[in-house]
PDB file of C-alpha atoms in Angstrom:
ATOM      1  CA  TYR A   1      95.050 -24.769  43.972  1.00 47.00           C
ATOM      2  CA  THR A   2      96.623 -21.296  43.937  1.00 47.00           C
ATOM      3  CA  SER A   3      99.310 -19.809  41.785  1.00 52.00           C
ATOM      4  CA  ASP A   4     102.662 -18.532  43.071  1.00 54.00           C
ATOM      5  CA  PHE A   5     101.528 -14.914  42.502  1.00 53.00           C
ATOM      6  CA  GLN A   6      98.433 -15.411  44.659  1.00 53.00           C
ATOM      7  CA  GLU A   7     100.495 -17.043  47.393  1.00 55.00           C
ATOM      8  CA  LYS A   8     103.048 -14.201  47.388  1.00 54.00           C
ATOM      9  CA  ALA A   9     100.495 -11.319  47.077  1.00 56.00           C
ATOM     10  CA  GLY A  10      98.020 -12.807  49.538  1.00 58.00           C
ATOM     11  CA  MET A  11      94.237 -13.099  49.139  1.00 63.00           C
ATOM     12  CA  LEU A  12      91.286 -11.859  51.206  1.00 65.00           C
ATOM     13  CA  ILE A  13      87.990 -13.777  51.202  1.00 70.00           C
ATOM     14  CA  PHE A  14      84.762 -12.161  52.569  1.00 68.00           C
ATOM     15  CA  TYR A  15      81.692 -14.133  53.606  1.00 73.00           C
ATOM     16  CA  PHE A  16      78.272 -12.372  53.848  1.00 75.00           C
ATOM     17  CA  ASP A  17      75.310 -13.951  55.684  1.00 76.00           C
ATOM     18  CA  THR A  18      72.147 -12.797  53.834  1.00 79.00           C
ATOM     19  CA  ARG A  19      69.814 -15.393  55.250  1.00 81.00           C
ATOM     20  CA  GLN A  20      68.031 -12.908  57.531  1.00 84.00           C
ATOM     21  CA  LEU A  21      67.525 -10.376  54.725  1.00 84.00           C
ATOM     22  CA  THR A  22      66.276 -13.117  52.423  1.00 85.00           C
ATOM     23  CA  SER A  23      63.814 -14.296  55.076  1.00 87.00           C
ATOM     24  CA  ILE A  24      62.535 -10.749  55.640  1.00 89.00           C
ATOM     25  CA  GLU A  25      62.179 -10.217  51.885  1.00 89.00           C
ATOM     26  CA  ALA A  26      60.257 -13.477  51.564  1.00 89.00           C
ATOM     27  CA  VAL A  27      57.909 -12.450  54.398  1.00 90.00           C
ATOM     28  CA  LEU A  28      57.349  -9.033  52.812  1.00 91.00           C
ATOM     29  CA  ASN A  29      56.605 -10.616  49.443  1.00 91.00           C
ATOM     30  CA  LEU A  30      54.163 -12.971  51.116  1.00 92.00           C
ATOM     31  CA  CYS A  31      52.454 -10.048  52.886  1.00 93.00           C
ATOM     32  CA  GLN A  32      52.273  -8.140  49.607  1.00 92.00           C
ATOM     33  CA  THR A  33      50.673 -11.128  47.893  1.00 93.00           C
ATOM     34  CA  LEU A  34      48.150 -11.552  50.723  1.00 94.00           C
ATOM     35  CA  PHE A  35      47.305  -7.841  50.649  1.00 93.00           C
ATOM     36  CA  ILE A  36      46.681  -7.911  46.897  1.00 93.00           C
ATOM     37  CA  CYS A  37      44.510 -11.023  47.283  1.00 93.00           C
ATOM     38  CA  MET A  38      42.483  -9.386  50.068  1.00 93.00           C
ATOM     39  CA  LEU A  39      42.121  -6.216  48.014  1.00 92.00           C
ATOM     40  CA  LEU A  40      40.878  -8.145  44.987  1.00 92.00           C
ATOM     41  CA  ALA A  41      38.530 -10.179  47.196  1.00 90.00           C
ATOM     42  CA  GLY A  42      37.160  -6.966  48.717  1.00 88.00           C
ATOM     43  CA  PHE A  43      36.494  -5.461  45.303  1.00 87.00           C
ATOM     44  CA  THR A  44      34.838  -8.677  44.157  1.00 86.00           C
ATOM     45  CA  VAL A  45      32.591  -8.861  47.223  1.00 86.00           C
ATOM     46  CA  SER A  46      31.689  -5.185  46.854  1.00 84.00           C
ATOM     47  CA  LEU A  47      30.746  -5.586  43.197  1.00 82.00           C
ATOM     48  CA  THR A  48      28.839  -8.806  43.893  1.00 84.00           C
ATOM     49  CA  ARG A  49      26.986  -7.228  46.804  1.00 83.00           C
ATOM     50  CA  GLY A  50      25.956  -4.286  44.666  1.00 78.00           C
ATOM     51  CA  ALA A  51      24.702  -6.611  41.941  1.00 79.00           C
ATOM     52  CA  ASN A  52      22.821  -8.713  44.487  1.00 82.00           C
ATOM     53  CA  ASP A  53      21.216  -5.720  46.217  1.00 80.00           C
ATOM     54  CA  LEU A  54      20.313  -3.870  43.024  1.00 79.00           C
ATOM     55  CA  VAL A  55      19.422  -6.688  40.627  1.00 80.00           C
ATOM     56  CA  LEU A  56      19.442 -10.291  41.815  1.00 83.00           C
ATOM     57  CA  ASN A  57      17.674  -9.998  45.183  1.00 85.00           C
ATOM     58  CA  PRO A  58      14.872  -7.728  43.850  1.00 84.00           C
ATOM     59  CA  ILE A  59      14.303 -10.052  40.884  1.00 86.00           C
ATOM     60  CA  GLU A  60      14.152 -13.094  43.169  1.00 87.00           C
ATOM     61  CA  ARG A  61      11.743 -11.243  45.468  1.00 85.00           C
ATOM     62  CA  ILE A  62       9.542 -10.312  42.499  1.00 85.00           C
ATOM     63  CA  SER A  63       9.615 -13.922  41.265  1.00 85.00           C
ATOM     64  CA  ARG A  64       8.516 -15.221  44.672  1.00 85.00           C
ATOM     65  CA  LYS A  65       5.623 -12.765  44.800  1.00 83.00           C
ATOM     66  CA  LEU A  66       4.592 -13.670  41.255  1.00 80.00           C
ATOM     67  CA  LEU A  67       4.493 -17.333  42.247  1.00 81.00           C
ATOM     68  CA  VAL A  68       2.346 -16.475  45.275  1.00 81.00           C
ATOM     69  CA  ILE A  69      -0.049 -14.428  43.127  1.00 78.00           C
ATOM     70  CA  ARG A  70      -0.153 -17.177  40.498  1.00 76.00           C
ATOM     71  CA  ASP A  71      -1.101 -19.822  43.065  1.00 75.00           C
ATOM     72  CA  SER A  72      -3.573 -17.545  44.887  1.00 75.00           C
ATOM     73  CA  PRO A  73      -4.535 -14.283  43.125  1.00 74.00           C
ATOM     74  CA  MET A  74      -6.391 -13.087  46.224  1.00 72.00           C
ATOM     75  CA  ALA A  75      -3.061 -13.069  48.074  1.00 76.00           C
ATOM     76  CA  ALA A  76      -2.101  -9.964  46.068  1.00 76.00           C
ATOM     77  CA  ILE A  77      -4.394  -7.904  48.305  1.00 74.00           C
ATOM     78  CA  LYS A  78      -2.603  -9.120  51.432  1.00 77.00           C
ATOM     79  CA  LEU A  79       0.780  -8.496  49.806  1.00 80.00           C
ATOM     80  CA  GLY A  80      -0.314  -4.953  48.997  1.00 79.00           C
ATOM     81  CA  ASP A  81      -1.521  -4.368  52.549  1.00 77.00           C
ATOM     82  CA  GLY A  82       1.740  -5.690  53.976  1.00 79.00           C
ATOM     83  CA  ALA A  83       3.834  -3.523  51.649  1.00 79.00           C
ATOM     84  CA  TYR A  84       1.738  -0.478  52.557  1.00 79.00           C
ATOM     85  CA  ARG A  85       2.232  -1.084  56.287  1.00 81.00           C
ATOM     86  CA  GLU A  86       5.991  -1.431  55.767  1.00 82.00           C
ATOM     87  CA  GLU A  87       6.067   1.849  53.835  1.00 81.00           C
ATOM     88  CA  GLN A  88       4.141   3.654  56.562  1.00 82.00           C
ATOM     89  CA  ALA A  89       6.459   2.266  59.259  1.00 84.00           C
ATOM     90  CA  ALA A  90       9.504   3.392  57.259  1.00 81.00           C
ATOM     91  CA  LEU A  91       8.011   6.861  56.798  1.00 81.00           C
ATOM     92  CA  ARG A  92       7.286   7.182  60.520  1.00 83.00           C
ATOM     93  CA  LEU A  93      10.830   6.091  61.369  1.00 83.00           C
ATOM     94  CA  ALA A  94      12.311   8.568  58.885  1.00 78.00           C
ATOM     95  CA  LYS A  95      10.154  11.362  60.288  1.00 79.00           C
ATOM     96  CA  GLU A  96      11.217  10.550  63.853  1.00 77.00           C
ATOM     97  CA  ASN A  97      14.899  10.555  62.840  1.00 75.00           C
ATOM     98  CA  GLU A  98      14.432  13.877  61.062  1.00 72.00           C
ATOM     99  CA  GLU A  99      12.820  15.413  64.135  1.00 70.00           C
ATOM    100  CA  LYS A 100      15.667  14.157  66.336  1.00 69.00           C
ATOM    101  CA  TRP A 101      18.217  15.636  63.914  1.00 65.00           C
ATOM    102  CA  ILE A 102      16.485  19.015  63.918  1.00 62.00           C
ATOM    103  CA  GLU A 103      16.230  19.029  67.714  1.00 58.00           C
ATOM    104  CA  LYS A 104      19.884  18.089  68.157  1.00 58.00           C
ATOM    105  CA  PHE A 105      21.571  20.387  65.657  1.00 58.00           C
ATOM    106  CA  LYS A 106      18.913  23.126  65.405  1.00 53.00           C
ATOM    107  CA  PHE A 107      19.111  23.148  61.627  1.00 49.00           C
ATOM    108  CA  TRP A 108      18.246  20.935  58.732  1.00 49.00           C
ATOM    109  CA  LYS A 109      19.667  21.107  55.252  1.00 49.00           C
ATOM    110  CA  SER A 110      17.261  20.332  52.490  1.00 48.00           C
ATOM    111  CA  ARG A 111      18.203  17.050  50.928  1.00 50.00           C
ATOM    112  CA  LYS A 112      17.161  15.710  47.577  1.00 50.00           C
ATOM    113  CA  LYS A 113      14.673  12.913  47.879  1.00 55.00           C
ATOM    114  CA  ASN A 114      16.011   9.654  46.537  1.00 60.00           C
ATOM    115  CA  GLU A 115      13.952   8.220  43.721  1.00 60.00           C
ATOM    116  CA  PRO A 116      12.974   4.539  44.064  1.00 65.00           C
ATOM    117  CA  MET A 117      14.810   2.036  41.936  1.00 74.00           C
ATOM    118  CA  GLU A 118      13.211   0.554  38.831  1.00 78.00           C
ATOM    119  CA  THR A 119      13.012  -2.881  40.435  1.00 79.00           C
ATOM    120  CA  VAL A 120      11.078  -1.437  43.394  1.00 80.00           C
ATOM    121  CA  ILE A 121       8.692   0.340  41.021  1.00 83.00           C
ATOM    122  CA  LEU A 122       8.209  -2.922  39.071  1.00 83.00           C
ATOM    123  CA  GLU A 123       7.547  -4.873  42.273  1.00 81.00           C
ATOM    124  CA  LYS A 124       4.944  -2.399  43.511  1.00 83.00           C
ATOM    125  CA  THR A 125       3.319  -2.272  40.081  1.00 85.00           C
ATOM    126  CA  ILE A 126       2.958  -6.063  39.964  1.00 82.00           C
ATOM    127  CA  ILE A 127       1.384  -6.096  43.438  1.00 81.00           C
ATOM    128  CA  LYS A 128      -1.029  -3.314  42.458  1.00 82.00           C
ATOM    129  CA  ILE A 129      -2.024  -5.074  39.235  1.00 81.00           C
ATOM    130  CA  GLY A 130      -2.603  -8.309  41.135  1.00 78.00           C
ATOM    131  CA  GLY A 131      -4.661  -6.491  43.768  1.00 77.00           C
ATOM    132  CA  LEU A 132      -6.765  -4.733  41.132  1.00 78.00           C
ATOM    133  CA  LEU A 133      -7.391  -8.035  39.336  1.00 75.00           C
ATOM    134  CA  ALA A 134      -8.426  -9.667  42.601  1.00 72.00           C
ATOM    135  CA  LEU A 135     -10.765  -6.768  43.415  1.00 70.00           C
ATOM    136  CA  GLY A 136     -12.180  -6.672  39.882  1.00 70.00           C
ATOM    137  CA  PHE A 137     -12.807 -10.392  39.446  1.00 70.00           C
ATOM    138  CA  GLY A 138     -13.594 -11.189  43.067  1.00 66.00           C
ATOM    139  CA  GLU A 139     -13.296 -14.503  44.849  1.00 64.00           C
ATOM    140  CA  ALA A 140     -15.027 -16.467  42.098  1.00 63.00           C
ATOM    141  CA  GLY A 141     -12.968 -14.959  39.285  1.00 69.00           C
ATOM    142  CA  ALA A 142      -9.709 -15.505  41.136  1.00 69.00           C
ATOM    143  CA  GLU A 143      -9.601 -19.099  39.928  1.00 69.00           C
ATOM    144  CA  ILE A 144      -9.862 -17.940  36.309  1.00 70.00           C
ATOM    145  CA  ILE A 145      -6.895 -15.633  36.859  1.00 71.00           C
ATOM    146  CA  GLY A 146      -4.911 -18.352  38.621  1.00 70.00           C
ATOM    147  CA  GLU A 147      -5.530 -20.977  35.939  1.00 70.00           C
ATOM    148  CA  ASN A 148      -4.535 -18.594  33.161  1.00 70.00           C
ATOM    149  CA  MET A 149      -1.367 -17.571  34.984  1.00 69.00           C
ATOM    150  CA  LYS A 150      -0.380 -21.213  35.487  1.00 68.00           C
ATOM    151  CA  GLY A 151      -0.508 -21.903  31.761  1.00 61.00           C
ATOM    152  CA  ASN A 152       3.010 -21.211  30.512  1.00 61.00           C
ATOM    153  CA  ASP A 153       2.531 -22.674  27.022  1.00 62.00           C
ATOM    154  CA  THR A 154       0.640 -19.689  25.617  1.00 60.00           C
ATOM    155  CA  ALA A 155       0.153 -15.992  26.245  1.00 59.00           C
ATOM    156  CA  GLY A 156      -3.561 -16.149  25.447  1.00 64.00           C
ATOM    157  CA  VAL A 157      -6.303 -15.737  28.034  1.00 63.00           C
ATOM    158  CA  ASN A 158      -8.947 -18.422  28.302  1.00 65.00           C
ATOM    159  CA  ALA A 159     -11.959 -17.167  30.203  1.00 63.00           C
ATOM    160  CA  MET A 160     -14.013 -20.327  29.490  1.00 69.00           C
ATOM    161  CA  ILE A 161     -12.335 -22.526  32.076  1.00 68.00           C
ATOM    162  CA  PRO A 162     -14.531 -25.456  33.138  1.00 70.00           C
ATOM    163  CA  GLY A 163     -16.270 -24.719  36.410  1.00 67.00           C
ATOM    164  CA  ARG A 164     -16.916 -26.945  39.386  1.00 71.00           C
ATOM    165  CA  MET A 165     -19.456 -27.198  42.138  1.00 77.00           C
ATOM    166  CA  VAL A 166     -18.574 -25.058  45.141  1.00 77.00           C
ATOM    167  CA  ASP A 167     -20.286 -24.947  48.534  1.00 83.00           C
ATOM    168  CA  CYS A 168     -20.440 -21.438  49.928  1.00 86.00           C
ATOM    169  CA  ILE A 169     -22.199 -19.256  52.416  1.00 89.00           C
ATOM    170  CA  PHE A 170     -23.542 -16.164  50.670  1.00 90.00           C
ATOM    171  CA  GLY A 171     -24.346 -12.898  52.353  1.00 91.00           C
ATOM    172  CA  TYR A 172     -26.198  -9.999  50.796  1.00 90.00           C
ATOM    173  CA  CYS A 173     -26.607  -6.485  52.110  1.00 89.00           C
ATOM    174  CA  ASP A 174     -27.570  -3.188  50.559  1.00 89.00           C
ATOM    175  CA  ILE A 175     -27.891   0.479  51.438  1.00 88.00           C
ATOM    176  CA  GLN A 176     -31.496   1.405  52.183  1.00 85.00           C
ATOM    177  CA  ASN A 177     -33.077   4.402  50.448  1.00 85.00           C
ATOM    178  CA  PHE A 178     -30.098   4.566  48.105  1.00 86.00           C
ATOM    179  CA  ALA A 179     -32.120   6.261  45.371  1.00 85.00           C
ATOM    180  CA  ASP A 180     -32.911   9.168  47.691  1.00 84.00           C
ATOM    181  CA  ALA A 181     -29.290   9.339  48.833  1.00 85.00           C
ATOM    182  CA  THR A 182     -28.119   9.433  45.200  1.00 85.00           C
ATOM    183  CA  GLN A 183     -30.484  12.283  44.375  1.00 86.00           C
ATOM    184  CA  ILE A 184     -29.396  14.281  47.427  1.00 86.00           C
ATOM    185  CA  LEU A 185     -25.652  13.630  47.473  1.00 84.00           C
ATOM    186  CA  GLN A 186     -25.219  13.811  43.678  1.00 85.00           C
ATOM    187  CA  ASP A 187     -21.533  13.382  42.801  1.00 83.00           C
ATOM    188  CA  LYS A 188     -20.603  12.692  46.439  1.00 85.00           C
ATOM    189  CA  VAL A 189     -22.590   9.479  46.481  1.00 87.00           C
ATOM    190  CA  MET A 190     -19.549   7.456  45.334  1.00 88.00           C
ATOM    191  CA  VAL A 191     -17.580   8.694  48.325  1.00 89.00           C
ATOM    192  CA  PHE A 192     -20.499   7.664  50.529  1.00 88.00           C
ATOM    193  CA  VAL A 193     -20.595   4.153  49.008  1.00 89.00           C
ATOM    194  CA  ASN A 194     -16.824   3.728  49.240  1.00 89.00           C
ATOM    195  CA  GLN A 195     -16.833   4.696  52.903  1.00 90.00           C
ATOM    196  CA  ILE A 196     -19.417   2.007  53.611  1.00 90.00           C
ATOM    197  CA  ALA A 197     -17.591  -0.493  51.388  1.00 89.00           C
ATOM    198  CA  GLU A 198     -14.379   0.060  53.333  1.00 89.00           C
ATOM    199  CA  ILE A 199     -16.121  -1.034  56.518  1.00 91.00           C
ATOM    200  CA  VAL A 200     -17.953  -3.972  54.929  1.00 91.00           C
ATOM    201  CA  HIS A 201     -14.949  -5.352  53.044  1.00 89.00           C
ATOM    202  CA  GLY A 202     -12.579  -4.955  55.974  1.00 89.00           C
ATOM    203  CA  ILE A 203     -14.784  -6.764  58.495  1.00 92.00           C
ATOM    204  CA  VAL A 204     -15.749  -9.550  56.089  1.00 91.00           C
ATOM    205  CA  ASP A 205     -12.097 -10.151  55.229  1.00 86.00           C
ATOM    206  CA  GLU A 206     -11.249 -10.187  58.938  1.00 89.00           C
ATOM    207  CA  TYR A 207     -13.810 -12.972  59.443  1.00 90.00           C
ATOM    208  CA  ALA A 208     -12.452 -15.250  56.674  1.00 85.00           C
ATOM    209  CA  GLY A 209     -14.885 -14.035  54.002  1.00 87.00           C
ATOM    210  CA  ALA A 210     -14.528 -12.180  50.714  1.00 82.00           C
ATOM    211  CA  ALA A 211     -16.465  -9.495  48.880  1.00 81.00           C
ATOM    212  CA  ASN A 212     -17.532 -11.205  45.659  1.00 78.00           C
ATOM    213  CA  LYS A 213     -19.333  -8.409  43.868  1.00 79.00           C
ATOM    214  CA  ASN A 214     -20.601  -4.860  44.317  1.00 80.00           C
ATOM    215  CA  ILE A 215     -23.771  -3.927  42.466  1.00 80.00           C
ATOM    216  CA  GLY A 216     -24.388  -0.260  43.059  1.00 78.00           C
ATOM    217  CA  GLU A 217     -25.563  -0.072  46.643  1.00 83.00           C
ATOM    218  CA  ALA A 218     -25.535  -3.859  47.158  1.00 89.00           C
ATOM    219  CA  PHE A 219     -22.700  -6.085  48.386  1.00 90.00           C
ATOM    220  CA  LEU A 220     -22.494  -9.812  47.668  1.00 89.00           C
ATOM    221  CA  LEU A 221     -20.272 -11.562  50.217  1.00 90.00           C
ATOM    222  CA  VAL A 222     -19.123 -15.169  50.221  1.00 88.00           C
ATOM    223  CA  TRP A 223     -17.543 -17.678  52.601  1.00 88.00           C
ATOM    224  CA  ARG A 224     -16.174 -20.704  50.746  1.00 84.00           C
ATOM    225  CA  LEU A 225     -16.588 -24.143  52.312  1.00 83.00           C
ATOM    226  CA  ILE A 226     -14.164 -26.074  50.073  1.00 75.00           C
ATOM    227  CA  ASP A 227     -12.173 -28.800  51.868  1.00 73.00           C
ATOM    228  CA  ALA A 228     -13.736 -27.856  55.204  1.00 73.00           C
ATOM    229  CA  ASP A 229     -14.849 -30.385  57.776  1.00 82.00           C
ATOM    230  CA  ALA A 230     -18.051 -30.093  59.778  1.00 84.00           C
ATOM    231  CA  SER A 231     -16.531 -28.107  62.635  1.00 86.00           C
ATOM    232  CA  HIS A 232     -14.864 -25.671  60.246  1.00 87.00           C
ATOM    233  CA  ARG A 233     -18.114 -25.183  58.319  1.00 87.00           C
ATOM    234  CA  THR A 234     -19.904 -24.399  61.574  1.00 90.00           C
ATOM    235  CA  ARG A 235     -17.168 -21.933  62.474  1.00 90.00           C
ATOM    236  CA  LEU A 236     -17.444 -20.207  59.074  1.00 90.00           C
ATOM    237  CA  ALA A 237     -21.209 -19.961  59.507  1.00 91.00           C
ATOM    238  CA  ASP A 238     -20.669 -18.284  62.883  1.00 92.00           C
ATOM    239  CA  PHE A 239     -18.093 -15.985  61.286  1.00 92.00           C
ATOM    240  CA  SER A 240     -20.518 -14.931  58.574  1.00 92.00           C
ATOM    241  CA  LEU A 241     -23.228 -14.100  61.099  1.00 92.00           C
ATOM    242  CA  MET A 242     -20.805 -12.292  63.388  1.00 93.00           C
ATOM    243  CA  SER A 243     -19.379 -10.277  60.489  1.00 93.00           C
ATOM    244  CA  PHE A 244     -22.820  -8.861  59.650  1.00 92.00           C
ATOM    245  CA  ILE A 245     -23.364  -7.928  63.293  1.00 93.00           C
ATOM    246  CA  LYS A 246     -19.952  -6.242  63.316  1.00 93.00           C
ATOM    247  CA  VAL A 247     -20.728  -4.402  60.073  1.00 92.00           C
ATOM    248  CA  ILE A 248     -23.974  -2.979  61.458  1.00 92.00           C
ATOM    249  CA  ALA A 249     -22.256  -1.936  64.693  1.00 93.00           C
ATOM    250  CA  ALA A 250     -19.271  -0.391  62.862  1.00 92.00           C
ATOM    251  CA  ILE A 251     -21.507   1.611  60.526  1.00 90.00           C
ATOM    252  CA  ASN A 252     -23.516   2.968  63.447  1.00 90.00           C
ATOM    253  CA  LYS A 253     -20.348   3.894  65.374  1.00 90.00           C
ATOM    254  CA  SER A 254     -18.371   5.294  62.435  1.00 89.00           C
ATOM    255  CA  PRO A 255     -17.513   9.001  62.983  1.00 88.00           C
ATOM    256  CA  THR A 256     -17.136   9.428  59.212  1.00 86.00           C
ATOM    257  CA  LEU A 257     -20.660   8.226  58.480  1.00 86.00           C
ATOM    258  CA  ALA A 258     -22.024  10.143  61.460  1.00 85.00           C
ATOM    259  CA  ASP A 259     -21.735  13.362  59.439  1.00 83.00           C
ATOM    260  CA  TYR A 260     -24.373  12.084  57.023  1.00 82.00           C
ATOM    261  CA  ARG A 261     -26.904  11.810  59.848  1.00 81.00           C
ATOM    262  CA  GLU A 262     -26.788  15.587  60.179  1.00 80.00           C
ATOM    263  CA  HIS A 263     -27.172  16.181  56.434  1.00 78.00           C
ATOM    264  CA  PRO A 264     -30.350  18.255  55.897  1.00 78.00           C
ATOM    265  CA  GLY A 265     -31.493  16.175  52.938  1.00 77.00           C
ATOM    266  CA  LEU A 266     -31.006  12.830  54.683  1.00 72.00           C
ATOM    267  CA  ILE A 267     -32.650  13.668  58.005  1.00 66.00           C
TER     268      ILE A 267
END
């Protein structure tokens, strides 16, 4: 319905098609929303990764090693050896990369050495403490450590844990003429004993044995026969005999101990 004025004056009607612009605007809004979501997800992953690398993963790794040490205190020595080998491999790799950098660019800027994180220091400290306990108490005392670590109800230490009968193969060796060596070497006698102990302990451990106790110049070695069948017992007996043969051969061939053969007081 139109009035007479509108019919006489005339009327113009314009139609605008904005469907394409609306579609483009909708697509742009969708892209903006997706970009913001991806940006927030990236920040979240970055923060979570940093927390995992710096806190959660090291704590989980420490917990796993504590469980291993709790179940078998002697395993702390192997954990320490493995960590030491990894450190040496990393140092060799870093040194090789440094040498390649120097050779390629003919210069090297001094860089500040990065300090290890607190979690890494804590992990290494726990492994060292476990290794020292295993070395101090020996194979027989490892069970006392393990039983006390399994008890979560108290923080006290109970050294009077009931014992049990254990079948073992014992080996005993000592350094001959140790009194004369002590008088001649004086304060260097501990270095002499440690050099021999390194050979004895390493070979005995390689042949499934353990150094139970050191008494001055004497070494008490043990091969445990718990839960071993007849064939395994025979094999351990062969290992114990072979380890002593290897120890004697290694001491005679050691270039470090060869210097003592030329010592004027020991000739």
